[in-house]
PDB file of C-alpha atoms in Angstrom:
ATOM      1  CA  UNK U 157       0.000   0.000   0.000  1.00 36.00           C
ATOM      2  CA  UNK U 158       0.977   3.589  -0.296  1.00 37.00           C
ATOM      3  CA  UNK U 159       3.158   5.263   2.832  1.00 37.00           C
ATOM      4  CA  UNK U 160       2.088   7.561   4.526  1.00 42.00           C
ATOM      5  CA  UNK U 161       4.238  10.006   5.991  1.00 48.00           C
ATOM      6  CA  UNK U 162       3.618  11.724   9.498  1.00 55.00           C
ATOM      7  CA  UNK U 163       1.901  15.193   8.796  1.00 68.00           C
ATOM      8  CA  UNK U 164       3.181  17.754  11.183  1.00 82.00           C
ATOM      9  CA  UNK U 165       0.701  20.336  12.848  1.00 91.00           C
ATOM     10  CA  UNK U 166       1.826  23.879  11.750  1.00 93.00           C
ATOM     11  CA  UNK U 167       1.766  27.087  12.702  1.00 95.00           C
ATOM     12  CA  UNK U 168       2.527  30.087  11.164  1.00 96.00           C
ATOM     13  CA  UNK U 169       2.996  33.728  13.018  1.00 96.00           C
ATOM     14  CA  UNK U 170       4.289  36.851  12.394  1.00 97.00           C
ATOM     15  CA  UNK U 171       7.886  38.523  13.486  1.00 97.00           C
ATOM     16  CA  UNK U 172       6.807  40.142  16.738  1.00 97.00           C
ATOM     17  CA  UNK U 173       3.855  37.932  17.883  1.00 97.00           C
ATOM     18  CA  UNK U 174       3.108  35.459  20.582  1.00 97.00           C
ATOM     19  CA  UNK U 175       3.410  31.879  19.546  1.00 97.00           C
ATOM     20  CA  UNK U 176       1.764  29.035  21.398  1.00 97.00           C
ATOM     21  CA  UNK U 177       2.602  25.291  20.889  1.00 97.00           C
ATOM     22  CA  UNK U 178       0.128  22.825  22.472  1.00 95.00           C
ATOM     23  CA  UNK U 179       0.758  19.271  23.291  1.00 94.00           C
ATOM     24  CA  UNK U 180      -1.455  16.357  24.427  1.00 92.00           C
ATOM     25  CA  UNK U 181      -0.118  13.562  26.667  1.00 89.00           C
ATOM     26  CA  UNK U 182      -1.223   9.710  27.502  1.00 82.00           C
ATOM     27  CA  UNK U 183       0.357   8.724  30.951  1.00 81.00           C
ATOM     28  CA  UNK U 184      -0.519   9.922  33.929  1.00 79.00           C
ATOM     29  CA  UNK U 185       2.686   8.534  35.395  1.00 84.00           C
ATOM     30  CA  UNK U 186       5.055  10.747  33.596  1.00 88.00           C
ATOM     31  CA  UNK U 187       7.362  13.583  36.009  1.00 88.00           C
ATOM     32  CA  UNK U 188       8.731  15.479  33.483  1.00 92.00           C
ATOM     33  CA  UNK U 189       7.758  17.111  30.412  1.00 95.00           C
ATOM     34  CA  UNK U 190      10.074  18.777  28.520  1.00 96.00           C
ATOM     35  CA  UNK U 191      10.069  20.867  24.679  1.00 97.00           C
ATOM     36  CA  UNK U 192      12.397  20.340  22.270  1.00 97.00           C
ATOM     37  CA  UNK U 193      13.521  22.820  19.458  1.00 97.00           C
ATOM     38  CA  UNK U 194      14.816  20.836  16.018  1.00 97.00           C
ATOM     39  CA  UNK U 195      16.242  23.705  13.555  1.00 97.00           C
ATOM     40  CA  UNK U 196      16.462  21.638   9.740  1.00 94.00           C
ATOM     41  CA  UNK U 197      19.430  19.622   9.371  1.00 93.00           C
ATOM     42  CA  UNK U 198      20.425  19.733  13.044  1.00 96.00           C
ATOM     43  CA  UNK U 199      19.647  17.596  16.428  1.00 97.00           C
ATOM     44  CA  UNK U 200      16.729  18.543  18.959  1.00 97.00           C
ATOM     45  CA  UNK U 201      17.930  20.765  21.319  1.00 97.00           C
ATOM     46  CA  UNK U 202      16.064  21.207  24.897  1.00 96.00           C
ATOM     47  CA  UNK U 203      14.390  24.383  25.671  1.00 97.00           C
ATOM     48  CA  UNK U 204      12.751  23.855  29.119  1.00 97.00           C
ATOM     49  CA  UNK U 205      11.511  20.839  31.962  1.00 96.00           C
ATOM     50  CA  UNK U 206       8.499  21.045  34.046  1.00 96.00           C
ATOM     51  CA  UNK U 207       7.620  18.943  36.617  1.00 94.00           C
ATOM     52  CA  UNK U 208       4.365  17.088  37.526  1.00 93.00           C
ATOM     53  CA  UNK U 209       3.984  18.830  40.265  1.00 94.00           C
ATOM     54  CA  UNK U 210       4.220  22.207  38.709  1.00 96.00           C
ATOM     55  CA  UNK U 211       1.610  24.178  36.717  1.00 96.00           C
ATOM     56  CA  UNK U 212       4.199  26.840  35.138  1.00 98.00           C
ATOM     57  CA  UNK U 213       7.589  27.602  34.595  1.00 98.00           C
ATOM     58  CA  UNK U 214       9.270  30.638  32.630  1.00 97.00           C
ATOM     59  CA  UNK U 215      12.421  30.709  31.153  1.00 95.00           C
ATOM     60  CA  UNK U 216      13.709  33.005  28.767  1.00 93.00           C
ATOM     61  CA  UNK U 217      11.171  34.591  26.326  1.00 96.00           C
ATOM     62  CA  UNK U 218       9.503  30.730  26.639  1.00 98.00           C
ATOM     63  CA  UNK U 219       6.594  29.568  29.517  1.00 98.00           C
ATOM     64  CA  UNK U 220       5.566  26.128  29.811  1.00 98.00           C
ATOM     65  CA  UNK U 221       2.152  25.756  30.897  1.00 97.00           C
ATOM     66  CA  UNK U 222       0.789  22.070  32.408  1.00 96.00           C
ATOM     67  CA  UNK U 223      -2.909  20.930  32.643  1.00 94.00           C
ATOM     68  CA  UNK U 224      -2.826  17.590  34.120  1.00 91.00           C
ATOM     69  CA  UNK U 225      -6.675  17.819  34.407  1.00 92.00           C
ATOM     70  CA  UNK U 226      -7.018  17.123  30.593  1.00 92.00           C
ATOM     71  CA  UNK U 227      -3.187  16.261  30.129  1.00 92.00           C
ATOM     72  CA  UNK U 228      -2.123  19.089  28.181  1.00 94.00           C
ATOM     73  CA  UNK U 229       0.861  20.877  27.862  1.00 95.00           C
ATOM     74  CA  UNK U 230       1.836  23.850  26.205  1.00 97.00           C
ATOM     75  CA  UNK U 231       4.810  26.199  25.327  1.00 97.00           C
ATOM     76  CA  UNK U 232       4.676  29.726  24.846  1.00 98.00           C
ATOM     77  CA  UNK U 233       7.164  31.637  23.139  1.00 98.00           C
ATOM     78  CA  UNK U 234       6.958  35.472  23.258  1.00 97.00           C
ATOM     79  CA  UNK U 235       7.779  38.106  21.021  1.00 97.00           C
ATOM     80  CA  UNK U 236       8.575  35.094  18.443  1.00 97.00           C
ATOM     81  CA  UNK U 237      11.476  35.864  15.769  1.00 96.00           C
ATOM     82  CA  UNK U 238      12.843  34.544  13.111  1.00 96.00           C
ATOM     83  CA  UNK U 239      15.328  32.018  14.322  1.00 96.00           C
ATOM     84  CA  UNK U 240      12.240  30.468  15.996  1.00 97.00           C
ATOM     85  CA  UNK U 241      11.658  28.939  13.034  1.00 97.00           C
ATOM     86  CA  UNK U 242      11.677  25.256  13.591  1.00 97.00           C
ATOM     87  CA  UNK U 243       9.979  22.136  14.995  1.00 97.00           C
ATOM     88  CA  UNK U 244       8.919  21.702  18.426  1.00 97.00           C
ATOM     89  CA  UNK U 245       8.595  18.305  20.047  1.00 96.00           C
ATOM     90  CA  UNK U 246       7.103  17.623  23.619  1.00 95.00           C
ATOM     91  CA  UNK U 247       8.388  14.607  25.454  1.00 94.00           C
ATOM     92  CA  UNK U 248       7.659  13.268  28.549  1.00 93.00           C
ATOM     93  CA  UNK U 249       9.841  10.669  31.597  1.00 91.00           C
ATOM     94  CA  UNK U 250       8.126   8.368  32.941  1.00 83.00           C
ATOM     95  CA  UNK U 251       8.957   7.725  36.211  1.00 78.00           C
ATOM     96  CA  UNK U 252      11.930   5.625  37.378  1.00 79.00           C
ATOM     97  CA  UNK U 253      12.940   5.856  33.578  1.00 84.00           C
ATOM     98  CA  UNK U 254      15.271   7.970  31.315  1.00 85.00           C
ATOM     99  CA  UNK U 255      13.010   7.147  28.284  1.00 88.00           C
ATOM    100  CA  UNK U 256      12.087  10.196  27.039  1.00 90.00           C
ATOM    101  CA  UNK U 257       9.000   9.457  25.115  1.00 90.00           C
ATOM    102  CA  UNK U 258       8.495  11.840  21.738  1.00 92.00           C
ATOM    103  CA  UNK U 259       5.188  13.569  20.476  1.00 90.00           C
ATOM    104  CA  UNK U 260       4.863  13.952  17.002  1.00 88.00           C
ATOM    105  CA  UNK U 261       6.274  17.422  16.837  1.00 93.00           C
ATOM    106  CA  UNK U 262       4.441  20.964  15.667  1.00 96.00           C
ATOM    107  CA  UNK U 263       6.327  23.435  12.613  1.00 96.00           C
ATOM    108  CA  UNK U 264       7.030  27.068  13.793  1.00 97.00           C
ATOM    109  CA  UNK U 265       7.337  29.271  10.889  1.00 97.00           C
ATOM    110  CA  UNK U 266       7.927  32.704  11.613  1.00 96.00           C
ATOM    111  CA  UNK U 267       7.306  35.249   9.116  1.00 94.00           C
ATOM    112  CA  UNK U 268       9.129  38.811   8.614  1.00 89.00           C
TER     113      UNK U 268
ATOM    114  CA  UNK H 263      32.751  22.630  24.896  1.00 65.00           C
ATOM    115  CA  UNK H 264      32.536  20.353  22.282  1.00 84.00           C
ATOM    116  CA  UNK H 265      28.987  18.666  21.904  1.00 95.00           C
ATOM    117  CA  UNK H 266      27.817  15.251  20.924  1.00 98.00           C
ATOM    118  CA  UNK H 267      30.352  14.083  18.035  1.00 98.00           C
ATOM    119  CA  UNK H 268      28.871  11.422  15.288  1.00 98.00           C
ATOM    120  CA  UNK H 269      30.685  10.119  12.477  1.00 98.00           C
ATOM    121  CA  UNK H 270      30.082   9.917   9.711  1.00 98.00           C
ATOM    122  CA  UNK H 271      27.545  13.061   8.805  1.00 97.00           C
ATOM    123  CA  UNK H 272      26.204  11.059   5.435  1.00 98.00           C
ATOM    124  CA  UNK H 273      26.551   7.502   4.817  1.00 98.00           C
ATOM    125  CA  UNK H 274      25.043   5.614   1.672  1.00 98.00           C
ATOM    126  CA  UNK H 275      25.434   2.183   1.156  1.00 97.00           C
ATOM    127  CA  UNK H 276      24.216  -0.937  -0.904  1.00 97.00           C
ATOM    128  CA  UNK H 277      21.350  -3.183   0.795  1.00 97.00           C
ATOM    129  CA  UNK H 278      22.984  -5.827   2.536  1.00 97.00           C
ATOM    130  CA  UNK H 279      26.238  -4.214   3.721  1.00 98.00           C
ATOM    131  CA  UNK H 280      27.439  -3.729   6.973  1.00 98.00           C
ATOM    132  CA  UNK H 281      27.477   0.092   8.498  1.00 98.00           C
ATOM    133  CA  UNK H 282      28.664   0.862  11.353  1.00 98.00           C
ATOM    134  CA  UNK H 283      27.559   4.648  13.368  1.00 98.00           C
ATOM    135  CA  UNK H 284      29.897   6.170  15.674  1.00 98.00           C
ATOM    136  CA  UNK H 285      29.056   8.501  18.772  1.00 98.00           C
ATOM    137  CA  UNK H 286      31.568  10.618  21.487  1.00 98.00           C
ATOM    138  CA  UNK H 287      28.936  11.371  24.137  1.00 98.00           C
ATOM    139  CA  UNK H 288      29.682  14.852  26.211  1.00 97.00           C
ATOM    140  CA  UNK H 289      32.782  14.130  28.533  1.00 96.00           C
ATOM    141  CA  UNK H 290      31.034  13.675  32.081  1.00 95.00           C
ATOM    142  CA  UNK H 291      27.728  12.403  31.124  1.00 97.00           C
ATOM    143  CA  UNK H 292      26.989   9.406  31.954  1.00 95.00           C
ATOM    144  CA  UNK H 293      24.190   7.857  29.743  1.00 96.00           C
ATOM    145  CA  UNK H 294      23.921   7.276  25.989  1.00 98.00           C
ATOM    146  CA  UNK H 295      21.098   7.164  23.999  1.00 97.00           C
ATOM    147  CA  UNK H 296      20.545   6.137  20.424  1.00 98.00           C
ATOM    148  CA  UNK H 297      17.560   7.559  18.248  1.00 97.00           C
ATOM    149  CA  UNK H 298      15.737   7.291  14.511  1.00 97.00           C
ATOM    150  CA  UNK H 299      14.105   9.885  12.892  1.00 96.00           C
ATOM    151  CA  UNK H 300      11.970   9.312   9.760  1.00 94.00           C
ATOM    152  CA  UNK H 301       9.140  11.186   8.538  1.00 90.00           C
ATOM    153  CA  UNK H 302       6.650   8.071   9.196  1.00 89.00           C
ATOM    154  CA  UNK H 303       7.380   7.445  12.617  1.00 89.00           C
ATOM    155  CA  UNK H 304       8.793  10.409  13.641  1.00 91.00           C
ATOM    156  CA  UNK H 305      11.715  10.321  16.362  1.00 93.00           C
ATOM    157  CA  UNK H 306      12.225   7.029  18.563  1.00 93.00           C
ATOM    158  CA  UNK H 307      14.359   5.437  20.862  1.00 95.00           C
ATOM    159  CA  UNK H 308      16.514   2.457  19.837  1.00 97.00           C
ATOM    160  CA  UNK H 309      18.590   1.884  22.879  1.00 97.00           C
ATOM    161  CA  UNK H 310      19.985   3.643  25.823  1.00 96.00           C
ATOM    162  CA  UNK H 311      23.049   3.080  28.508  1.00 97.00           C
ATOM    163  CA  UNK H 312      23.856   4.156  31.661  1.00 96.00           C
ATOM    164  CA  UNK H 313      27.664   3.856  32.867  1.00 96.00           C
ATOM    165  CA  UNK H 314      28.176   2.310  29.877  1.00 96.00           C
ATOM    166  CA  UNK H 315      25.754  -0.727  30.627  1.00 97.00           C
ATOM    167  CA  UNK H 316      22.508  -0.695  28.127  1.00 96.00           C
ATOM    168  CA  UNK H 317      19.224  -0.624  30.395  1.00 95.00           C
ATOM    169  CA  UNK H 318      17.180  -0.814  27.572  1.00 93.00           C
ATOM    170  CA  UNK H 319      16.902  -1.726  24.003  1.00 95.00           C
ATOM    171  CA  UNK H 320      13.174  -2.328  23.430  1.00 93.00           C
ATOM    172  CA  UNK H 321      13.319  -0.110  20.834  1.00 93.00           C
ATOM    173  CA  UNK H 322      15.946  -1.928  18.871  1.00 95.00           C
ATOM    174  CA  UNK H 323      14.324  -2.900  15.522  1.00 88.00           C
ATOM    175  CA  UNK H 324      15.314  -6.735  15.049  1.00 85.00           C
ATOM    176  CA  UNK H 325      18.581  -8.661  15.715  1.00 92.00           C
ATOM    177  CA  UNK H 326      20.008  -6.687  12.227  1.00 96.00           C
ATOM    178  CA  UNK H 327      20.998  -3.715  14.963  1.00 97.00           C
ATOM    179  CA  UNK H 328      22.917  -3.765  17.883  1.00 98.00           C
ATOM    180  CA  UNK H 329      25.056  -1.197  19.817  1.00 98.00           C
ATOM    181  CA  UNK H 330      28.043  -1.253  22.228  1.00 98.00           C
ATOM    182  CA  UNK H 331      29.430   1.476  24.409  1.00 98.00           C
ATOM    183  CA  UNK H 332      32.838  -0.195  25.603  1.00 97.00           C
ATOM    184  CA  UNK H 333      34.067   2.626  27.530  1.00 96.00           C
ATOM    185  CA  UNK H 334      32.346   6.079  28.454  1.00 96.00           C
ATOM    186  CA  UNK H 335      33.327   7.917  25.252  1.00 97.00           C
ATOM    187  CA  UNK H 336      32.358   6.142  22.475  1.00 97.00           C
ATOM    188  CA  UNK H 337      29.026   4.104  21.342  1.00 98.00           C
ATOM    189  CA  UNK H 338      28.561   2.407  18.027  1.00 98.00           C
ATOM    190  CA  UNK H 339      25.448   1.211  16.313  1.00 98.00           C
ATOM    191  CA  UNK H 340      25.763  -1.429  13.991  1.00 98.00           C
ATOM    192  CA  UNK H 341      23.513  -2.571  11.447  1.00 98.00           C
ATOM    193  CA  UNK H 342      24.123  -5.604   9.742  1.00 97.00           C
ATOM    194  CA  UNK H 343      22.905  -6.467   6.622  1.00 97.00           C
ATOM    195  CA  UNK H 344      21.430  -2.992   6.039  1.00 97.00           C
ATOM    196  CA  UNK H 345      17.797  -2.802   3.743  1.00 97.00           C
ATOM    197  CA  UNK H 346      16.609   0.200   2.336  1.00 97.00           C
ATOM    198  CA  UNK H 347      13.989   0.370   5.151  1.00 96.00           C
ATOM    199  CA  UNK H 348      16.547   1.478   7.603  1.00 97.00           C
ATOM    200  CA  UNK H 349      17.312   5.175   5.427  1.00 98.00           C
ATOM    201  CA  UNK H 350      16.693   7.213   8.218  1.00 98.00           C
ATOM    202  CA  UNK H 351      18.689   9.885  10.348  1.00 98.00           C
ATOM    203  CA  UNK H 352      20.132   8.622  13.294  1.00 98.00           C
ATOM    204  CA  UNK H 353      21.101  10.759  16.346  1.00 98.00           C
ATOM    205  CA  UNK H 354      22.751  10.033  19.526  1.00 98.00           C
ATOM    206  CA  UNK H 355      22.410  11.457  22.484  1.00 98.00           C
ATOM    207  CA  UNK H 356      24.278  11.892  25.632  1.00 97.00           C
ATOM    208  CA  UNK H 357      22.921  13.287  29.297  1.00 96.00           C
ATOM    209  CA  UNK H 358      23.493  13.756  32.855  1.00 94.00           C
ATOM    210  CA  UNK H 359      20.209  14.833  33.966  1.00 89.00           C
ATOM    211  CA  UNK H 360      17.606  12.580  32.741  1.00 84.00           C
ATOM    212  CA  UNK H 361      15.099  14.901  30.768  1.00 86.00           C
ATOM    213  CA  UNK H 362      17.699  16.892  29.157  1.00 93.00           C
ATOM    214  CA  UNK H 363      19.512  15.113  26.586  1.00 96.00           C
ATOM    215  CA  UNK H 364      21.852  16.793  24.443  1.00 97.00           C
ATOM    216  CA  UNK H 365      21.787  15.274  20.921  1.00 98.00           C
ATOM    217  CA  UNK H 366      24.524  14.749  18.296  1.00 98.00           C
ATOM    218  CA  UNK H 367      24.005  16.766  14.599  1.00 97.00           C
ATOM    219  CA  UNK H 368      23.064  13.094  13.840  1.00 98.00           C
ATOM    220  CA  UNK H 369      24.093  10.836  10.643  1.00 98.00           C
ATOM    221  CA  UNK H 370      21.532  11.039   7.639  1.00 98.00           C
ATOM    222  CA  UNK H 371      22.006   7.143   6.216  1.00 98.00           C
ATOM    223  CA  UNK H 372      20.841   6.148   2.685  1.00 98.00           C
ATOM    224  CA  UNK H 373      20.593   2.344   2.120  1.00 98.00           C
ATOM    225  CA  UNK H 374      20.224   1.605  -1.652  1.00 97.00           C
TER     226      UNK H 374
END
């Protein structure tokens, strides 16, 4: 049969704007969720953790925001820019584990 | 500092030959992880070590792949006889703190 290859959620925003990447999760055993930034043609790199116990946490110019009411997770980018431009994957640890366990991933494209 | 180093960047090879992926984790970390990235099933984990002993390697397709880590700075993946099916990127990873993993630029392989 014909492949099918995975089609990733985008999102497109202007220079200047607020961005906001959302993210569903399965296990309710998971402590840490974490976002991932993969620029074309290079590894993921890690933006910011959260931890189950937490419903927010700021870092630079990025929040991470956690629901675990409906299992949702999010990641907010401010004043988005150019070099933004990428995908973002959310992951989670299950406990006890170093697994990090992948989501599909969501495409950032930032116009000028 | 010097990241993740993989070797080699591109590979392409005939089906049934015998590659072999190279990884320097970050000096001080002390687990290892080994990933695939395709556009069908997006970014997953083949195998993973911890002080150099692999913890695990559900992940690992089929007895064609396997992976060794003799000493903390240096992990291969083998694959052996290659198909097409296994074109993919691979990355490896290396951490110290479990949900931030700091991935290699990753080896784009091409099995013909």
């Amino acid at each position: 049969g014909e492949s099918v290859g995975l089609h990733l959620p985008t999102l497109s925003v202007q220079e200047g704007d607020n961005s906001i990447i959302n993210c569903a999760y399965s296990n309710s055993a998971s402590d840490y969720f974490i976002w991932y930034k993969q620029e074309s043609g290079k590894g993921p790199q890690f933006i910011i953790d959260i931890r189950s116990n937490m419903d927010k946490r700021q870092g630079q110019r990025v929040t991470v925001l956690l629901n675990k009411t409906v299992k949702h997770l999010s990641l907010q980018i401010a004043a988005t820019q150019p070099g933004d431009s990428a995908v973002y994957f959310c992951a989670e640890v299950r406990g006890g584990s170093e697994k990090l366990v992948f989501g599909k991933g969501t495409k950032l494209t930032v116009n000028p | 500092d010097a990241g993740v180093i993989q070797s080699p960047r591109h590979e392409v090879t005939e089906m049934g030959q015998e590659v072999t992926l190279r990884c320097k984790p970050i000096s001080g970390h002390n687990s290892l992880f080994w990933y695939r990235q395709t556009m069908m099933r997006g970014l997953e984990l083949l195998i993973y070590f911890n002080n150099n002993v692999p913890i695990d390697d559900s992940g690992m397709p089929e007895d064609r792949f396997s992976a060794k880590m003799p000493n903390a700075s240096f992990s291969t993946l083998k694959i052996q006889p290659s198909e097409p099916r296994d074109s993919a990127v691979y990355f490896c990873a290396s951490s110290i703190r479990r949900q931030e993993q700091y991935f290699g630029p990753g080896t784009r392989l091409t099995v013909t």
